[in-house]
Each structure stands twice: as structure tokens, then as C-alpha cells.
Amino acid sequence: MEGSTPMKNIIIAIPDVKFAEDLKKRLELKGLKTIEIIVVLDHLLSTIEQKTQQSTSIFGIIISSSLAKNIHGKRLELLSDTMLTIRERYSEIQFIFLSDETDGHPLLAELISFGIYNIFTRNSSRNLNTNEFVDLLQKPKVFSDVKHLREINTDIQWRNRPAGALDGARSININLTGGGDSKETTAATKEPVVIEKERIIERERIIEKPVVQIVEKVKEIKVPPKLVVIGSAYSGAGSTFITMAISRILHYIGINNAVVEHPAADSVLYSLLFGDSKCPKDYKFLSEQVQQNGVLVNRSTEWVDGNSSWYPAPPEGLKHINEWTSDSTLKLLYHVKEPIVLLDVSHRWSEPSIKDICLGADELFFIVDPLMPVRFYRKETKQNTDILFEVRNMGKAANIIANRDVNVPNRKEWLGSLPLTPISVVPELPYSSVISSIWGGKMIADDEELQDELIYALYGVLKRIVPPNYPLSHLKKRRRAGLIGKLFGGSGG
């Protein structure tokens, strides 16, 4: 009709032609034009390529997992590869995914990692309607609506291994050249289909191609995933220092970990890591990618130092930080593959995007220092302390770490004034050693003169983070009478 709004183009990828045709008619009444009905999975990619070459825009795809069926059974892994390929090439296309699989299937977890949230499973008891399809294509579900689908049923075989072995990140790139249908193998194609898959499972790395498979394994005690939130009771108490110290101790004892600086926190991690000289070339800040794209499609160069991975916020701060939500934080954390994730929130506990995350954390640590009695009655400190007890009352593991312990006459009075007995007491480090480390271009926690003291001081924290069967007892015995040992008779968990 002349002057009316152009209809938006969609593709229906459902093998039930009668159902697809009926859906097509109803969607057209809602302003959506079905330009193609796909009934075979192998035709989906080539159709999208063809429409793109004809300059035909595609607004959305309604797809059923039954599309993966053929005479040999269901090819769900190929379906997942196909969906990721579309996401990589045409990130603007919206999806509605109708799954014959129930909650807990690894296919659904992979789709969420691709940023596809409009997922309906057989567990859904309600009937869907056309209006809901139209609304979801315009305004998709958010991560928090479907995060429960990341919980995988480990009895389901997936990608030639039990589903439970899929912890961690994986990236797939399927490069197709020319038109024509996509194939599952390269043998019958003139232009080969190159499938590269990378999965990182704790410290197991697999590079898989159609013909060659290279597997490298490092045997170690299994480290279950754990989110640890660390923040200061007030500005300047030292949450970033404690976070980095814990990370480097975990590095030292052989546990992969990640330090993630929350974008709402004070942006200091980049400079403390000597980012101007040590940041990898072409490094992209994860928080910026999440904010700009809503999903991490291609993992950028990673910033890794031994068993520690660094995810600082941009040094100048994240643009449009007021648009950062709890859902953004969940997406940020979902893309971090290391089993132990240390989230540094600075003193911003009351930020909504941080407070909500605390309820899903495994451990929370509040950092205080000897200035606590002076700063206790500040509005910010009282608010943060209220959050500490609020999460504790909800059954969460929340503890205090006393930082910058100094051997003064009022030391016992200070420690006794804290809202909770600290789980660890970290001594004030000698200023000369701190300056020496900085000018030497290394982190304080990597200083051999100080490392043993930090391990001793944070022993109580480590016991809560690492698996119960991990051999930690020998660490405490390593403590020697170093610089701090000469100043203090003893401190720590």
C-alpha cells in the first residue's frame, strides 16, 4: 500500500511446510514478510548468502531444531555451527529458536553463548502466539531470562564427549566460499569448507580440523568454577591490590584464574598491570565488546600472564557507563573461561549492576584498613556494610579481609572494632619494597621477598577459594622471616 511502512523480511526454517505456511500468513498480517521457507538445514546458509548478494535484507529467522533431522538422525552439532556462522556474519539478524530439546541440552547452552536468547524448549507449558513472535523479534529476551539454560545435563553426549566436559569457552569459524549448499564434509566440495574449532577446558586445549586433531593436556586436580567478588568497604581500602595478590598466588600454585575489573569500579587495573608497555597488541577490552555488540562473537587477543588472565576496564573508563546493567555484567562474566573468576568491584557495592551479581557469587570479600574507625560513619561505608550483612543474612559467604595491618598500640582495638572477625589480615608492605617492585616493572605479589608473606596472610582466603582436596598445607610452612616477618610477629588466616 502506497505510503505504508515497508514490511520486514524474515526466513522461516521449519521442515513442517504446512505449519510454516500457516505461520507465514499470520506473520504477514503483523508486518513481517516471509521471503523464504527452509525445510533442509543445508540450504539455510546458502539462502542467506544468496539473499545478501541480491541486496535483500533479512530482519529475522524463526527456526526449529527439527530442521537438523535427516535420514541419519539429528545433526544438532551442525545446526549449532550453522547458527554461529550466521551470528558471525550477520549479527543484525534476530532469532527465534523453537527447540524440541528440553532444558539442560548442551545445544541450548551453546546458543546462549552466541547471544541467541529467544529460545523456547519443550519444557515450556504455555502456547506461543504470533504476537509474541513479533514482539520478540523487535525486543529480544535478555540474558537473565535464559541463563538457566546454561545448566547442562552431563548424561547427554555432545561433540564426541560428555556434555559436562564442555565447561569453558569455544569459538567456531566456518568459512564458506562461493554459493551453493553447505556440506558437512569437505570431500565432495570443490571449494573446501574449513571448520576450525577451539575449546578451552580448564587447562586442556583442543584444536580440531576435519582431518587433523591435536590435543594437549595438563593433568591437574579439577577446579570447579567459582565467582569471587572482592570490593572495598570505602574508597582506597585496597580491593584491587588484594584481588591481584590472590590472582598471583593462584598462578603460583597452578590454578587458572581471571581478574575482571567491573566497569563501574575505579579504572586502575590497566595501569597497575603496566598496560602501556605490557598490554598485548590488538587487545580489545571485553567490557567494551559486550557493550558495543551485546555478545562476544570473535574472541580477541587475550591478556595472559602465566595462570592469570586480565580483563581490565578501559583506563579512561567505559563510555555510556550509565547504560551498563546487571545483564551486561552477566554477559561479561559468561565470556570469561577461567574456572576461578575474581571480580573487583572497588567500593561500588551499591551499584545495581554489582549488587545483583553478589547474590549469584560463591564468595564475597570486603576489604578494610586501619582507617575503618574514621570512615565507618561515612554514608558510603554504612551503605556498603549494610550490603555485607544483607548478603550474609541471605546465606551467602561474605567475609572481611583486613588490609595494611600495622604494629601499633591500637592494633587490637582496630581489629576488634571490625563488624566481623577478619578471615585474613594482610600486613602493610614496606614502602621501599613497593617502590622497588614498581620501578622494576613487576607486580608486588610477584616479588619473591613479599610473596611468602602474602601467601601466609591470605591463607584463610585461599582455603575458601581452592578445592578442598587441593594441597595447600605446605604453603603456610614456606613462610620465612623475611622483611615483614621481622616487623610482625605473625598475621594471617
XYZ file of C-alpha atoms in Angstrom, residues 6-299:
294
model
C 7.825 -1.464 4.304
C 7.406 -4.993 5.622
C 10.417 -6.547 7.343
C 11.877 -9.675 5.734
C 12.119 -12.915 7.659
C 13.037 -16.533 6.937
C 11.109 -19.457 8.388
C 13.350 -22.514 8.791
C 10.910 -25.250 9.800
C 10.579 -28.616 7.998
C 6.815 -28.813 8.629
C 5.677 -26.988 5.482
C 2.011 -26.774 6.471
C 2.883 -25.209 9.825
C 5.395 -22.861 8.158
C 2.862 -21.693 5.542
C 0.249 -21.052 8.210
C 2.799 -19.117 10.287
C 3.772 -17.136 7.192
C 0.181 -15.936 6.650
C -0.236 -14.864 10.257
C 3.088 -13.025 10.354
C 2.286 -11.083 7.204
C -0.747 -9.637 8.999
C 1.724 -8.293 11.572
C 4.027 -6.595 9.056
C 6.582 -9.399 8.584
C 7.228 -10.700 5.073
C 8.428 -14.294 4.754
C 10.886 -14.294 1.847
C 11.819 -17.969 2.135
C 10.727 -21.175 3.838
C 13.681 -23.502 4.512
C 13.000 -27.189 5.132
C 16.573 -28.549 4.909
C 19.367 -27.359 7.204
C 21.980 -27.489 4.431
C 20.068 -24.847 2.464
C 19.946 -22.211 5.215
C 23.409 -20.687 4.850
C 23.383 -20.682 1.068
C 19.955 -18.999 1.039
C 21.148 -16.236 3.328
C 24.267 -15.758 1.165
C 22.125 -15.571 -1.944
C 19.692 -13.049 -0.470
C 22.586 -10.910 0.732
C 24.173 -10.899 -2.731
C 20.790 -9.734 -4.075
C 20.834 -6.884 -1.507
C 17.793 -8.348 0.238
C 17.916 -7.523 3.939
C 16.921 -10.162 6.473
C 15.379 -8.945 9.708
C 14.860 -12.229 11.485
C 14.856 -16.028 11.332
C 12.327 -18.312 13.015
C 13.984 -21.699 13.209
C 13.155 -25.077 14.711
C 15.733 -27.601 15.902
C 13.796 -30.204 13.914
C 15.458 -28.657 10.853
C 18.533 -30.688 11.776
C 16.827 -34.004 11.117
C 17.665 -36.179 8.114
C 17.602 -39.888 7.324
C 20.641 -40.430 9.547
C 19.158 -38.761 12.604
C 19.536 -35.339 14.141
C 22.619 -33.253 13.353
C 22.393 -30.779 16.219
C 26.111 -30.022 16.300
C 25.989 -28.942 12.646
C 22.928 -26.848 13.474
C 24.876 -25.113 16.245
C 27.825 -24.477 13.900
C 25.438 -23.031 11.329
C 23.797 -20.711 13.869
C 27.172 -19.361 14.998
C 28.243 -18.781 11.407
C 25.129 -16.655 10.853
C 25.821 -14.737 14.053
C 29.408 -14.059 12.986
C 28.464 -12.812 9.523
C 25.064 -11.238 10.092
C 24.918 -10.163 13.728
C 21.969 -7.863 12.988
C 19.646 -10.816 12.252
C 17.266 -11.639 15.110
C 16.403 -15.239 16.023
C 13.501 -17.140 17.483
C 14.584 -20.697 18.218
C 11.995 -23.428 18.783
C 13.729 -26.380 20.405
C 12.497 -29.950 20.508
C 15.186 -30.459 23.163
C 14.441 -29.955 26.841
C 16.222 -27.714 29.328
C 19.738 -28.977 30.012
C 20.663 -29.835 26.424
C 24.159 -28.526 25.509
C 22.827 -27.125 22.216
C 20.864 -24.537 24.188
C 23.915 -23.544 26.239
C 25.894 -23.000 23.030
C 23.136 -20.834 21.537
C 23.190 -18.610 24.616
C 26.952 -18.197 24.245
C 26.262 -16.944 20.691
C 23.898 -14.276 22.042
C 20.689 -16.055 20.966
C 18.180 -15.638 23.800
C 14.757 -16.066 22.147
C 14.714 -19.796 22.927
C 11.644 -21.913 23.612
C 12.033 -25.519 24.744
C 9.711 -28.472 25.147
C 9.626 -27.656 28.866
C 7.522 -24.579 28.072
C 3.984 -25.326 29.176
C 2.299 -22.319 27.569
C 1.254 -21.920 23.955
C 3.076 -19.398 21.781
C 1.299 -16.909 19.572
C 2.160 -14.769 16.580
C 2.079 -11.546 18.580
C 4.789 -12.898 20.869
C 6.994 -13.771 17.888
C 6.633 -10.248 16.526
C 7.370 -8.677 19.920
C 10.469 -10.821 20.489
C 11.920 -10.001 17.088
C 11.538 -6.323 17.955
C 12.683 -6.633 21.576
C 14.533 -9.915 22.276
C 14.764 -11.632 25.633
C 17.711 -10.684 27.821
C 20.437 -12.942 29.167
C 18.877 -13.245 32.615
C 15.690 -14.712 31.069
C 17.516 -17.770 29.729
C 20.663 -18.085 31.859
C 19.184 -21.236 33.461
C 19.619 -22.997 30.095
C 23.403 -22.930 30.641
C 22.979 -25.750 33.160
C 23.926 -28.826 31.103
C 22.703 -32.390 31.540
C 26.005 -34.264 31.730
C 24.390 -37.509 30.552
C 23.940 -36.101 27.040
C 26.747 -36.928 24.609
C 27.916 -33.816 22.773
C 30.739 -33.262 20.292
C 32.213 -36.713 20.937
C 32.479 -36.117 24.670
C 30.118 -35.940 27.638
C 28.345 -32.597 27.878
C 29.821 -31.999 31.306
C 33.270 -31.659 29.721
C 32.195 -28.508 27.862
C 32.975 -26.082 30.707
C 34.776 -23.082 29.280
C 34.716 -21.128 26.037
C 34.678 -22.311 22.487
C 34.821 -20.454 19.193
C 33.929 -21.804 15.753
C 34.599 -20.208 12.381
C 33.140 -21.788 9.266
C 34.488 -20.188 6.107
C 32.327 -20.769 3.058
C 33.413 -19.644 -0.415
C 31.132 -19.308 -3.378
C 27.403 -20.104 -3.481
C 25.758 -23.473 -3.270
C 24.756 -25.552 -0.329
C 26.863 -26.019 2.747
C 28.173 -29.532 3.364
C 29.097 -31.485 6.451
C 32.385 -32.720 4.981
C 34.958 -31.284 2.639
C 35.410 -34.336 0.421
C 32.605 -33.595 -2.048
C 33.085 -29.820 -2.358
C 35.156 -28.075 -4.965
C 35.868 -25.165 -2.631
C 36.686 -26.761 0.727
C 34.749 -25.921 3.856
C 37.283 -25.233 6.576
C 35.954 -25.775 10.070
C 38.155 -24.598 12.896
C 37.080 -25.224 16.445
C 38.764 -24.152 19.609
C 37.657 -25.266 23.033
C 39.419 -24.386 26.241
C 38.539 -26.659 29.141
C 40.432 -25.520 32.235
C 43.967 -26.311 31.032
C 43.027 -28.589 28.161
C 43.353 -27.113 24.686
C 41.949 -28.785 21.588
C 42.456 -27.590 18.025
C 40.214 -29.606 15.760
C 40.052 -29.697 11.947
C 38.250 -32.140 9.653
C 41.327 -34.353 9.289
C 43.859 -33.315 11.947
C 43.294 -33.232 15.685
C 45.938 -32.004 18.112
C 45.309 -32.483 21.832
C 47.473 -31.186 24.651
C 46.537 -31.972 28.253
C 47.910 -30.920 31.570
C 46.709 -33.243 34.311
C 45.631 -31.476 37.472
C 43.021 -31.580 40.185
C 39.703 -30.469 38.734
C 38.887 -26.897 39.756
C 35.129 -26.259 39.775
C 34.020 -22.821 38.543
C 33.714 -20.182 41.230
C 32.834 -16.468 41.160
C 34.582 -14.428 43.851
C 33.522 -10.789 44.330
C 36.092 -8.533 46.021
C 35.486 -4.917 46.983
C 36.418 -2.225 49.469
C 34.201 -1.010 52.283
C 35.191 2.508 51.170
C 37.440 4.136 48.592
C 41.137 3.347 48.940
C 40.940 0.287 51.223
C 42.797 -1.834 48.640
C 40.414 -4.187 46.821
C 42.467 -4.177 43.609
C 45.712 -4.925 45.450
C 44.113 -7.852 47.309
C 42.499 -9.136 44.102
C 45.811 -9.103 42.230
C 47.610 -10.731 45.157
C 45.099 -13.591 45.259
C 45.375 -13.988 41.491
C 49.162 -14.253 41.555
C 49.095 -16.749 44.423
C 46.646 -18.892 42.435
C 49.033 -18.530 39.482
C 51.899 -19.663 41.676
C 50.077 -22.824 42.853
C 48.939 -23.682 39.313
C 45.255 -22.664 39.242
C 43.905 -20.813 36.213
C 42.111 -17.637 37.239
C 40.812 -14.383 35.810
C 40.770 -10.896 37.287
C 37.796 -8.924 35.962
C 37.536 -5.223 36.746
C 33.888 -4.208 36.873
C 33.292 -1.245 34.535
C 31.534 0.677 37.312
C 34.621 0.417 39.530
C 37.538 2.841 39.535
C 39.621 2.015 36.431
C 43.046 1.285 37.915
C 43.874 -2.291 36.874
C 45.248 -1.319 33.448
C 47.864 0.998 34.957
C 48.774 -1.442 37.748
C 49.469 -4.037 35.051
C 51.769 -1.551 33.259
C 49.294 -1.642 30.383
C 51.034 0.959 28.226
C 54.007 -1.379 27.821
C 52.624 -4.849 28.584
C 49.137 -4.826 27.081
C 49.108 -7.232 24.077
C 48.911 -5.740 20.622
C 45.362 -5.587 19.225
C 43.918 -6.228 22.706
C 40.245 -5.272 22.970
C 38.568 -4.620 26.300
C 35.920 -7.231 26.961
C 33.539 -4.788 28.628
C 33.632 -2.567 25.526
C 32.872 -5.527 23.261
C 29.926 -6.572 25.404
C 28.543 -3.042 25.457
C 29.009 -2.441 21.727
C 27.954 -5.843 20.367
C 25.888 -7.384 23.126
C 27.834 -10.604 22.581
C 31.433 -11.665 22.041
C 31.428 -13.210 18.541
C 35.179 -13.405 17.944
C 37.435 -13.680 20.991
